[in-house]
């Protein structure tokens, strides 16, 4: 039995299907295809696991598919990879009604979504997220992007999929480090505005990390519900959607500062959320007990709670490059309390205090 | 006195201002800026003519501007140029509220619009078209794109400007060959669905080619009205907007076949419209007198009426790469009569007939 979460975006509503073994059937995909033709974008790690099965099922249903297999890694989330997709699509003469399918984690999802947004000025696409992070976060909401040498996710589009198919069974092959990275975004939803879920996570973190299927299904559904609600209210991030960036301004600085791919996105976000908590404490919102709760949960999810020692000035320079900047001012996502995030500015002294509390000692 | 045409697109209506000396003031631009900061994208030919004046007026109004000057030419309508724009924007830390201004012809307009569509997932932009073609066609309607080695305008987005400022005075410096190229798109509107305008063009073509200012103002306004109406009814080209591609399926084949930049876009469209007319004759819609009218008007506009001898097979292969393909079938824009275009298919024999009638004899 699969769970359904609807994303009620005005001009382009769609559904997220969550369940076990969803990839053993293409029933949910077929009615959405404008043409009996798809291009599946995936990577070298995922292809041997899930590509052939999907291609075979589609073929049985009379759908012709073209596979585009990219190298694996955040460092390939670039224009060059996008151009490989376009080259393949144009060589095979993919048309405006050809659906692109993203089969993979957030990197594949972000790139495929962006490719779909700009190939021939937009073709339909479907997300089949295969990492926990992608299932609870990146595949939902239509943010697509590639990285630029001067900044992460700097080039992209808002472009919604026609369907998100979150097959929980694919998580069976996901390495534990990647599972943990996904948990960072799961915890994020609790911290933003769902303290009930945060408490549930604290109670069930051991079972989740042991991959209890029922617990994972509940967590994925709850995260998707939270994300769907926030995104439906503010698709283009002119307001409250920015809350979803909790931990990300610091996190992106960590990713960029260490070089993309050194820390996983989720790991950087985890340490970034701890920094955001420290910053919120510096503002007088959180107390030491709150900080301890945040750190404990993140730690039990197998994630780093201490940010790398990049140096205060470098952190600030990197954060000034972020997208959430308005007239030179960085917008931070801060916590009024656990489960009550807001968008605000941070005086330099509070940034310093957070970095001093939350970073490893410089060597 | 400037003329105003409104483009009533649901989610993003905007105005086109048409008149003399519009660039001697920035009054119409200022209220639209989300931030007192713009980035002006232009090229090496246009910069010495119009850039400094615009920058100075903006500075007087307290608007900080960054100029991004690209090399001139259709062959630079590529990802590399786009990346120059992104590099410059990121280096100067342009933000989500920074407005991009396209100052130039269709090449600059298409690239700048696309850059605005995908820089940080979308920033505001303003079109200041400085060629006749851009003023009557490319700057209006939100089609943006770059070329791919495997196809023209294959990568892009639908992204509407906040304002189009068509300063007719800038046409004074436009070479006559470029002016003629713009006339191809002007004539296109008459052929599509405005036979009254077609007749007016036949009566006034000499005055237009002699750059009579009143005649040009009327023609630009009329074209923008036609385009605005068609675009408002079908922004994403799911139906009737495709009529605007009259002559373009053949035209793009000519451009690609000769190598982009050999013939100007407007020149290729001119010969392409003649081919579309021959194809319509092959279907029994037009008679020889109609063909003669089309050829005469296009010729008097200083445009080619004979397509290059690429060979039938090459033409057909190139056209199959076009975006207007559905399940392998090419959609052509054909003429039921002069001023009455429709979207349809073309039997191979009619394609052959058109190419045989309309192409130069093979050498
Ligand atoms: N668009 C958004 O809203 C959004 C939100 C959050 C994160 N992101 C982006 O998502 C990316 C991170 O996504 P991610 O964490 O999924 O990383 P990822 O896509 O790199 O996947 C992680 C690793 O797991 C492998 N993998 C994927 N599925 C697997 C499976 N089922 N079994 C075995 N291995 C598998 C991948 O090949 C990769 O090596 C970042 O680029 C980040 O910017 C986007
Ligand atoms: N987006 C659309 O809907 C749409 C519609 C039609 C055409 N297009 C695109 O537009 C492009 C063609 O546009 P174009 O014909 O304007 O070509 P262009 O932009 O290359 O300009 C033509 C030449 O005139 C120069 N120039 C521009 N303004 C000048 C001025 N005022 N004085 C002197 N020189 C000037 C340019 O530097 C260039 O050398 C093509 O790439 C085509 O695909 C787009
Ligand atoms: Zn994230
Ligand atoms: Zn054109």
Short mmCIF file of C-alpha atoms in Angstrom, two decimals, chain B:
data_model
loop_
_atom_site.label_atom_id
_atom_site.label_comp_id
_atom_site.label_asym_id
_atom_site.label_seq_id
_atom_site.Cartn_x
_atom_site.Cartn_y
_atom_site.Cartn_z
CA UNK B 1 5.15 60.86 -27.71
CA UNK B 2 5.61 57.17 -27.24
CA UNK B 3 3.24 54.38 -28.15
CA UNK B 4 2.40 51.67 -25.61
CA UNK B 5 1.47 48.06 -26.31
CA UNK B 6 0.46 45.89 -23.36
CA UNK B 7 1.27 42.21 -23.23
CA UNK B 8 -1.49 40.65 -21.13
CA UNK B 9 0.15 37.50 -19.90
CA UNK B 10 -1.72 36.23 -16.85
CA UNK B 11 0.98 35.90 -14.28
CA UNK B 12 3.32 38.55 -15.66
CA UNK B 13 1.78 41.38 -17.73
CA UNK B 14 4.14 44.03 -19.03
CA UNK B 15 4.36 46.95 -21.43
CA UNK B 16 6.23 47.68 -24.61
CA UNK B 17 7.15 51.35 -25.04
CA UNK B 18 7.82 52.42 -28.61
CA UNK B 19 9.11 55.85 -29.57
CA UNK B 20 11.95 58.18 -30.52
CA UNK B 21 14.72 59.05 -28.04
CA UNK B 22 13.44 56.81 -25.29
CA UNK B 23 17.01 56.22 -24.10
CA UNK B 24 17.37 59.89 -23.21
CA UNK B 25 15.51 59.16 -20.01
CA UNK B 26 15.31 56.26 -17.55
CA UNK B 27 11.99 57.36 -16.02
CA UNK B 28 10.19 54.29 -17.30
CA UNK B 29 12.83 51.91 -15.95
CA UNK B 30 13.29 53.24 -12.42
CA UNK B 31 9.93 52.26 -10.92
CA UNK B 32 10.47 48.65 -12.01
CA UNK B 33 13.80 48.10 -10.27
CA UNK B 34 13.53 45.91 -7.17
CA UNK B 35 16.93 47.22 -6.14
CA UNK B 36 18.98 50.25 -7.18
CA UNK B 37 21.25 47.94 -9.05
CA UNK B 38 21.33 46.56 -12.59
CA UNK B 39 23.63 44.59 -14.85
CA UNK B 40 23.58 45.68 -18.49
CA UNK B 41 24.43 43.00 -21.02
CA UNK B 42 25.44 44.24 -24.45
CA UNK B 43 28.05 43.59 -27.13
CA UNK B 44 31.18 45.20 -28.54
CA UNK B 45 29.30 46.89 -31.39
CA UNK B 46 26.49 48.37 -29.33
CA UNK B 47 28.49 49.34 -26.25
CA UNK B 48 30.32 52.28 -27.86
CA UNK B 49 27.01 53.59 -29.24
CA UNK B 50 24.58 53.39 -26.34
CA UNK B 51 26.12 51.98 -23.19
CA UNK B 52 27.73 55.02 -21.60
CA UNK B 53 24.67 57.20 -21.99
CA UNK B 54 22.49 54.63 -20.26
CA UNK B 55 24.98 54.03 -17.46
CA UNK B 56 25.29 57.78 -16.85
CA UNK B 57 21.53 58.32 -16.67
CA UNK B 58 21.15 55.41 -14.28
CA UNK B 59 23.99 56.71 -12.12
CA UNK B 60 22.31 60.12 -11.96
CA UNK B 61 19.25 58.33 -10.60
CA UNK B 62 21.37 56.56 -8.01
CA UNK B 63 21.31 53.20 -9.78
CA UNK B 64 24.57 51.28 -9.72
CA UNK B 65 25.21 49.42 -12.97
CA UNK B 66 27.59 46.73 -14.03
CA UNK B 67 28.29 46.38 -17.75
CA UNK B 68 28.88 42.99 -19.34
CA UNK B 69 30.14 43.36 -22.89
CA UNK B 70 30.08 40.21 -25.02
CA UNK B 71 31.58 39.59 -28.45
CA UNK B 72 29.19 40.33 -31.33
CA UNK B 73 27.56 37.60 -33.39
CA UNK B 74 25.11 34.72 -33.61
CA UNK B 75 28.08 32.33 -33.22
CA UNK B 76 28.45 33.63 -29.66
CA UNK B 77 24.88 32.80 -28.71
CA UNK B 78 26.26 29.91 -26.71
CA UNK B 79 26.69 28.54 -23.24
CA UNK B 80 30.19 30.07 -23.14
CA UNK B 81 28.77 33.57 -23.45
CA UNK B 82 26.14 32.77 -20.85
CA UNK B 83 28.89 31.62 -18.57
CA UNK B 84 30.70 34.91 -19.07
CA UNK B 85 27.55 36.62 -17.86
CA UNK B 86 27.29 34.34 -14.81
CA UNK B 87 30.97 34.73 -13.99
CA UNK B 88 30.63 38.52 -14.07
CA UNK B 89 27.41 38.49 -12.03
CA UNK B 90 28.84 36.19 -9.40
CA UNK B 91 32.12 38.07 -9.18
CA UNK B 92 30.20 41.28 -8.54
CA UNK B 93 27.78 39.40 -6.29
CA UNK B 94 24.70 40.32 -8.25
CA UNK B 95 21.67 39.30 -6.19
CA UNK B 96 18.20 37.91 -6.76
CA UNK B 97 16.77 41.42 -7.00
CA UNK B 98 19.40 42.74 -9.38
CA UNK B 99 17.74 43.50 -12.73
CA UNK B 100 19.43 42.37 -15.95
CA UNK B 101 19.06 44.73 -18.89
CA UNK B 102 19.50 43.46 -22.44
CA UNK B 103 20.84 46.28 -24.61
CA UNK B 104 21.10 45.02 -28.16
CA UNK B 105 19.57 42.90 -30.88
CA UNK B 106 17.95 39.50 -30.72
CA UNK B 107 21.18 37.69 -29.89
CA UNK B 108 21.81 39.81 -26.79
CA UNK B 109 18.11 39.76 -25.90
CA UNK B 110 17.77 35.98 -26.16
CA UNK B 111 20.92 35.34 -24.14
CA UNK B 112 20.25 37.95 -21.48
CA UNK B 113 16.68 36.78 -21.06
CA UNK B 114 17.86 33.22 -20.64
CA UNK B 115 20.58 34.29 -18.21
CA UNK B 116 17.93 36.15 -16.19
CA UNK B 117 15.70 33.07 -16.25
CA UNK B 118 18.32 30.80 -14.69
CA UNK B 119 20.68 33.01 -12.68
CA UNK B 120 19.85 32.08 -9.09
CA UNK B 121 16.68 30.49 -10.50
CA UNK B 122 15.41 33.76 -11.94
CA UNK B 123 16.03 37.49 -11.63
CA UNK B 124 14.07 40.40 -13.17
CA UNK B 125 14.99 41.63 -16.63
CA UNK B 126 14.30 44.44 -19.08
CA UNK B 127 14.63 44.39 -22.85
CA UNK B 128 16.06 47.37 -24.72
CA UNK B 129 16.01 46.07 -28.30
CA UNK B 130 18.20 47.99 -30.73
CA UNK B 131 17.52 46.16 -34.00
CA UNK B 132 14.32 46.21 -36.00
CA UNK B 133 14.07 42.44 -35.64
CA UNK B 134 14.36 42.63 -31.89
CA UNK B 135 11.88 45.50 -31.64
CA UNK B 136 9.16 43.79 -33.66
CA UNK B 137 9.76 40.23 -32.57
CA UNK B 138 12.48 38.78 -30.36
CA UNK B 139 12.19 41.16 -27.41
CA UNK B 140 8.47 40.51 -27.04
CA UNK B 141 6.93 37.32 -25.74
CA UNK B 142 9.53 35.82 -23.43
CA UNK B 143 11.16 33.24 -25.64
CA UNK B 144 14.78 33.09 -24.60
CA UNK B 145 17.48 30.69 -25.72
CA UNK B 146 20.99 29.83 -26.71
CA UNK B 147 22.12 27.62 -29.56
CA UNK B 148 23.52 24.12 -29.20
CA UNK B 149 25.97 22.68 -31.73
CA UNK B 150 23.17 20.25 -32.64
CA UNK B 151 20.41 22.79 -33.00
CA UNK B 152 19.48 26.45 -32.90
CA UNK B 153 17.67 27.81 -29.83
CA UNK B 154 17.52 24.28 -28.43
CA UNK B 155 18.27 25.31 -24.86
CA UNK B 156 16.18 28.06 -23.30
CA UNK B 157 13.20 29.13 -21.29
CA UNK B 158 9.93 31.03 -21.46
CA UNK B 159 10.70 34.03 -19.31
CA UNK B 160 8.97 37.38 -19.59
CA UNK B 161 10.67 40.76 -19.25
CA UNK B 162 9.34 43.46 -16.89
CA UNK B 163 9.44 46.02 -19.70
CA UNK B 164 10.40 46.35 -23.35
CA UNK B 165 11.81 49.73 -24.33
CA UNK B 166 11.96 50.05 -28.12
CA UNK B 167 13.85 53.25 -28.89
CA UNK B 168 13.39 53.79 -32.62
CA UNK B 169 16.26 56.26 -32.66
CA UNK B 170 18.71 53.42 -32.12
CA UNK B 171 17.75 52.11 -35.55
CA UNK B 172 19.55 55.11 -37.09
CA UNK B 173 22.87 53.30 -36.64
CA UNK B 174 21.60 49.93 -37.82
CA UNK B 175 23.18 48.72 -41.09
CA UNK B 176 20.72 48.35 -43.96
CA UNK B 177 21.28 44.61 -44.23
CA UNK B 178 20.18 44.23 -40.60
CA UNK B 179 17.22 46.49 -41.21
CA UNK B 180 16.15 44.25 -44.07
CA UNK B 181 16.52 41.19 -41.84
CA UNK B 182 14.07 42.77 -39.41
CA UNK B 183 11.67 43.44 -42.28
CA UNK B 184 11.40 39.69 -42.79
CA UNK B 185 9.68 39.35 -39.41
CA UNK B 186 7.58 42.44 -40.13
CA UNK B 187 6.30 40.88 -43.35
CA UNK B 188 5.71 37.63 -41.42
CA UNK B 189 2.98 39.28 -39.32
CA UNK B 190 1.17 40.39 -42.44
CA UNK B 191 1.29 36.90 -43.91
CA UNK B 192 0.15 35.15 -40.72
CA UNK B 193 -3.13 36.87 -40.02
CA UNK B 194 -3.09 40.55 -40.91
CA UNK B 195 -3.75 40.95 -44.60
CA UNK B 196 -4.62 44.62 -44.07
CA UNK B 197 -1.11 45.17 -42.75
CA UNK B 198 0.30 43.14 -45.64
CA UNK B 199 -1.38 45.49 -48.07
CA UNK B 200 -0.16 48.51 -46.10
CA UNK B 201 3.37 47.09 -46.31
CA UNK B 202 3.10 46.63 -50.07
CA UNK B 203 2.06 50.28 -50.36
CA UNK B 204 4.72 51.64 -48.02
CA UNK B 205 7.71 49.38 -48.54
CA UNK B 206 9.75 52.07 -50.31
CA UNK B 207 9.21 54.61 -47.53
CA UNK B 208 10.01 52.01 -44.90
CA UNK B 209 13.25 51.04 -46.59
CA UNK B 210 14.11 54.75 -46.76
CA UNK B 211 13.69 54.79 -42.99
CA UNK B 212 10.68 57.09 -42.79
CA UNK B 213 10.30 57.47 -39.04
CA UNK B 214 6.51 57.65 -38.93
CA UNK B 215 6.13 54.58 -41.09
CA UNK B 216 8.61 52.63 -38.97
CA UNK B 217 6.86 53.64 -35.75
CA UNK B 218 3.54 52.45 -37.15
CA UNK B 219 5.02 49.15 -38.36
CA UNK B 220 6.76 48.40 -35.06
CA UNK B 221 3.60 49.16 -33.10
CA UNK B 222 1.44 47.02 -35.37
CA UNK B 223 3.85 44.09 -35.17
CA UNK B 224 4.03 44.33 -31.39
CA UNK B 225 0.24 44.41 -31.18
CA UNK B 226 0.03 41.28 -33.29
CA UNK B 227 2.71 39.50 -31.33
CA UNK B 228 1.29 40.56 -27.95
CA UNK B 229 -2.14 39.21 -28.88
CA UNK B 230 -0.80 35.86 -30.04
CA UNK B 231 1.54 35.47 -27.07
CA UNK B 232 -1.06 36.44 -24.48
CA UNK B 233 -3.34 33.72 -25.82
CA UNK B 234 -0.68 31.02 -25.82
CA UNK B 235 2.44 31.90 -23.83
CA UNK B 236 4.07 28.47 -23.89
CA UNK B 237 3.34 27.67 -27.52
CA UNK B 238 0.97 24.79 -27.00
CA UNK B 239 -1.10 25.98 -29.96
CA UNK B 240 -1.51 29.11 -32.06
CA UNK B 241 1.74 30.76 -30.99
CA UNK B 242 3.49 28.38 -33.34
CA UNK B 243 2.09 30.47 -36.21
CA UNK B 244 4.85 32.95 -35.42
CA UNK B 245 7.24 30.36 -36.77
CA UNK B 246 6.07 30.90 -40.33
CA UNK B 247 9.12 30.41 -42.54
CA UNK B 248 11.21 29.30 -39.56
CA UNK B 249 11.31 25.54 -40.05
CA UNK B 250 12.76 26.07 -43.50
CA UNK B 251 14.68 29.10 -42.22
CA UNK B 252 16.39 27.26 -39.39
CA UNK B 253 17.43 24.55 -41.84
CA UNK B 254 19.02 27.24 -43.99
CA UNK B 255 20.82 28.82 -41.03
CA UNK B 256 22.10 25.48 -39.75
CA UNK B 257 22.90 24.14 -43.20
CA UNK B 258 25.04 27.13 -44.15
CA UNK B 259 26.48 27.43 -40.66
CA UNK B 260 24.98 29.92 -38.20
CA UNK B 261 25.83 33.47 -39.07
CA UNK B 262 26.36 32.96 -42.79
CA UNK B 263 22.87 34.17 -43.55
CA UNK B 264 21.22 36.43 -41.03
CA UNK B 265 18.25 34.96 -39.20
CA UNK B 266 15.87 37.34 -40.97
CA UNK B 267 17.35 36.46 -44.36
CA UNK B 268 16.86 32.77 -43.73
CA UNK B 269 13.29 33.42 -42.58
CA UNK B 270 12.65 35.44 -45.74
CA UNK B 271 13.70 32.60 -48.04
CA UNK B 272 11.91 30.22 -45.63
CA UNK B 273 8.65 32.12 -46.04
CA UNK B 274 8.97 31.85 -49.80
CA UNK B 275 9.44 28.08 -49.37
CA UNK B 276 6.38 27.96 -47.10
CA UNK B 277 4.45 29.80 -49.81
CA UNK B 278 5.56 27.29 -52.45
CA UNK B 279 4.57 24.45 -50.13
CA UNK B 280 1.15 26.06 -49.69
CA UNK B 281 0.85 26.29 -53.47
CA UNK B 282 1.72 22.61 -53.74
CA UNK B 283 -1.22 21.92 -51.43
CA UNK B 284 -3.45 23.98 -53.69
CA UNK B 285 -3.95 26.88 -51.27
CA UNK B 286 -2.02 29.64 -53.02
CA UNK B 287 -1.85 30.48 -56.71
CA UNK B 288 0.98 31.91 -58.77
CA UNK B 289 -0.24 35.47 -58.21
CA UNK B 290 -0.04 34.98 -54.44
CA UNK B 291 3.49 33.65 -54.76
CA UNK B 292 4.44 36.62 -56.90
CA UNK B 293 3.09 39.06 -54.28
CA UNK B 294 5.10 37.36 -51.52
CA UNK B 295 8.29 37.31 -53.56
CA UNK B 296 7.91 40.89 -54.71
CA UNK B 297 7.42 42.29 -51.20
CA UNK B 298 10.29 40.30 -49.74
CA UNK B 299 12.56 41.31 -52.60
CA UNK B 300 11.71 44.99 -52.24
CA UNK B 301 12.63 44.66 -48.55
CA UNK B 302 16.15 43.76 -49.70
CA UNK B 303 15.86 40.11 -48.75
CA UNK B 304 16.74 36.83 -50.47
CA UNK B 305 13.84 34.99 -52.09
CA UNK B 306 15.83 31.99 -53.29
CA UNK B 307 16.97 29.45 -50.73
CA UNK B 308 20.48 28.00 -50.93
CA UNK B 309 21.00 24.65 -52.68
CA UNK B 310 21.60 22.37 -49.72
CA UNK B 311 19.98 19.37 -51.35
CA UNK B 312 16.59 17.86 -50.55
CA UNK B 313 17.84 15.20 -48.17
CA UNK B 314 19.92 17.63 -46.15
CA UNK B 315 16.99 20.03 -45.84
CA UNK B 316 14.77 17.25 -44.58
CA UNK B 317 17.35 15.96 -42.11
CA UNK B 318 17.88 19.46 -40.74
CA UNK B 319 14.15 20.10 -40.41
CA UNK B 320 13.64 16.86 -38.50
CA UNK B 321 15.90 18.38 -35.80
CA UNK B 322 13.55 21.30 -35.32
CA UNK B 323 11.62 21.81 -32.09
CA UNK B 324 8.26 21.66 -33.83
CA UNK B 325 8.38 17.90 -34.13
CA UNK B 326 5.79 15.59 -32.54
CA UNK B 327 6.22 11.82 -32.69
CA UNK B 328 8.63 12.23 -35.57
CA UNK B 329 6.24 14.42 -37.56
CA UNK B 330 7.31 17.94 -38.42
CA UNK B 331 4.70 20.63 -37.90
CA UNK B 332 4.79 23.23 -40.65
CA UNK B 333 3.26 26.67 -40.71
CA UNK B 334 1.38 26.94 -43.98
CA UNK B 335 -0.82 29.48 -45.71
CA UNK B 336 -4.47 28.81 -46.52
CA UNK B 337 -4.31 32.25 -48.12
CA UNK B 338 -2.14 35.34 -47.72
CA UNK B 339 -2.89 36.54 -44.19
CA UNK B 340 -4.32 33.18 -43.11
CA UNK B 341 -1.67 30.85 -41.70
CA UNK B 342 -2.32 27.49 -40.06
CA UNK B 343 -0.33 24.70 -38.43
CA UNK B 344 -0.28 21.49 -40.38
CA UNK B 345 1.63 18.61 -41.80
CA UNK B 346 3.20 18.54 -45.18
CA UNK B 347 3.33 15.39 -47.30
CA UNK B 348 6.85 14.66 -48.49
CA UNK B 349 5.90 15.36 -52.07
CA UNK B 350 4.87 18.91 -51.14
CA UNK B 351 8.13 19.44 -49.24
CA UNK B 352 10.01 18.31 -52.33
CA UNK B 353 7.96 20.52 -54.60
CA UNK B 354 8.59 23.55 -52.40
CA UNK B 355 12.32 22.92 -52.20
CA UNK B 356 12.58 22.34 -55.95
CA UNK B 357 10.70 25.56 -56.69
CA UNK B 358 12.39 27.68 -54.04
CA UNK B 359 16.02 26.63 -53.92
CA UNK B 360 18.86 27.81 -56.09
CA UNK B 361 19.90 25.30 -58.73
CA UNK B 362 22.59 22.99 -57.37
CA UNK B 363 26.02 23.77 -58.75
#
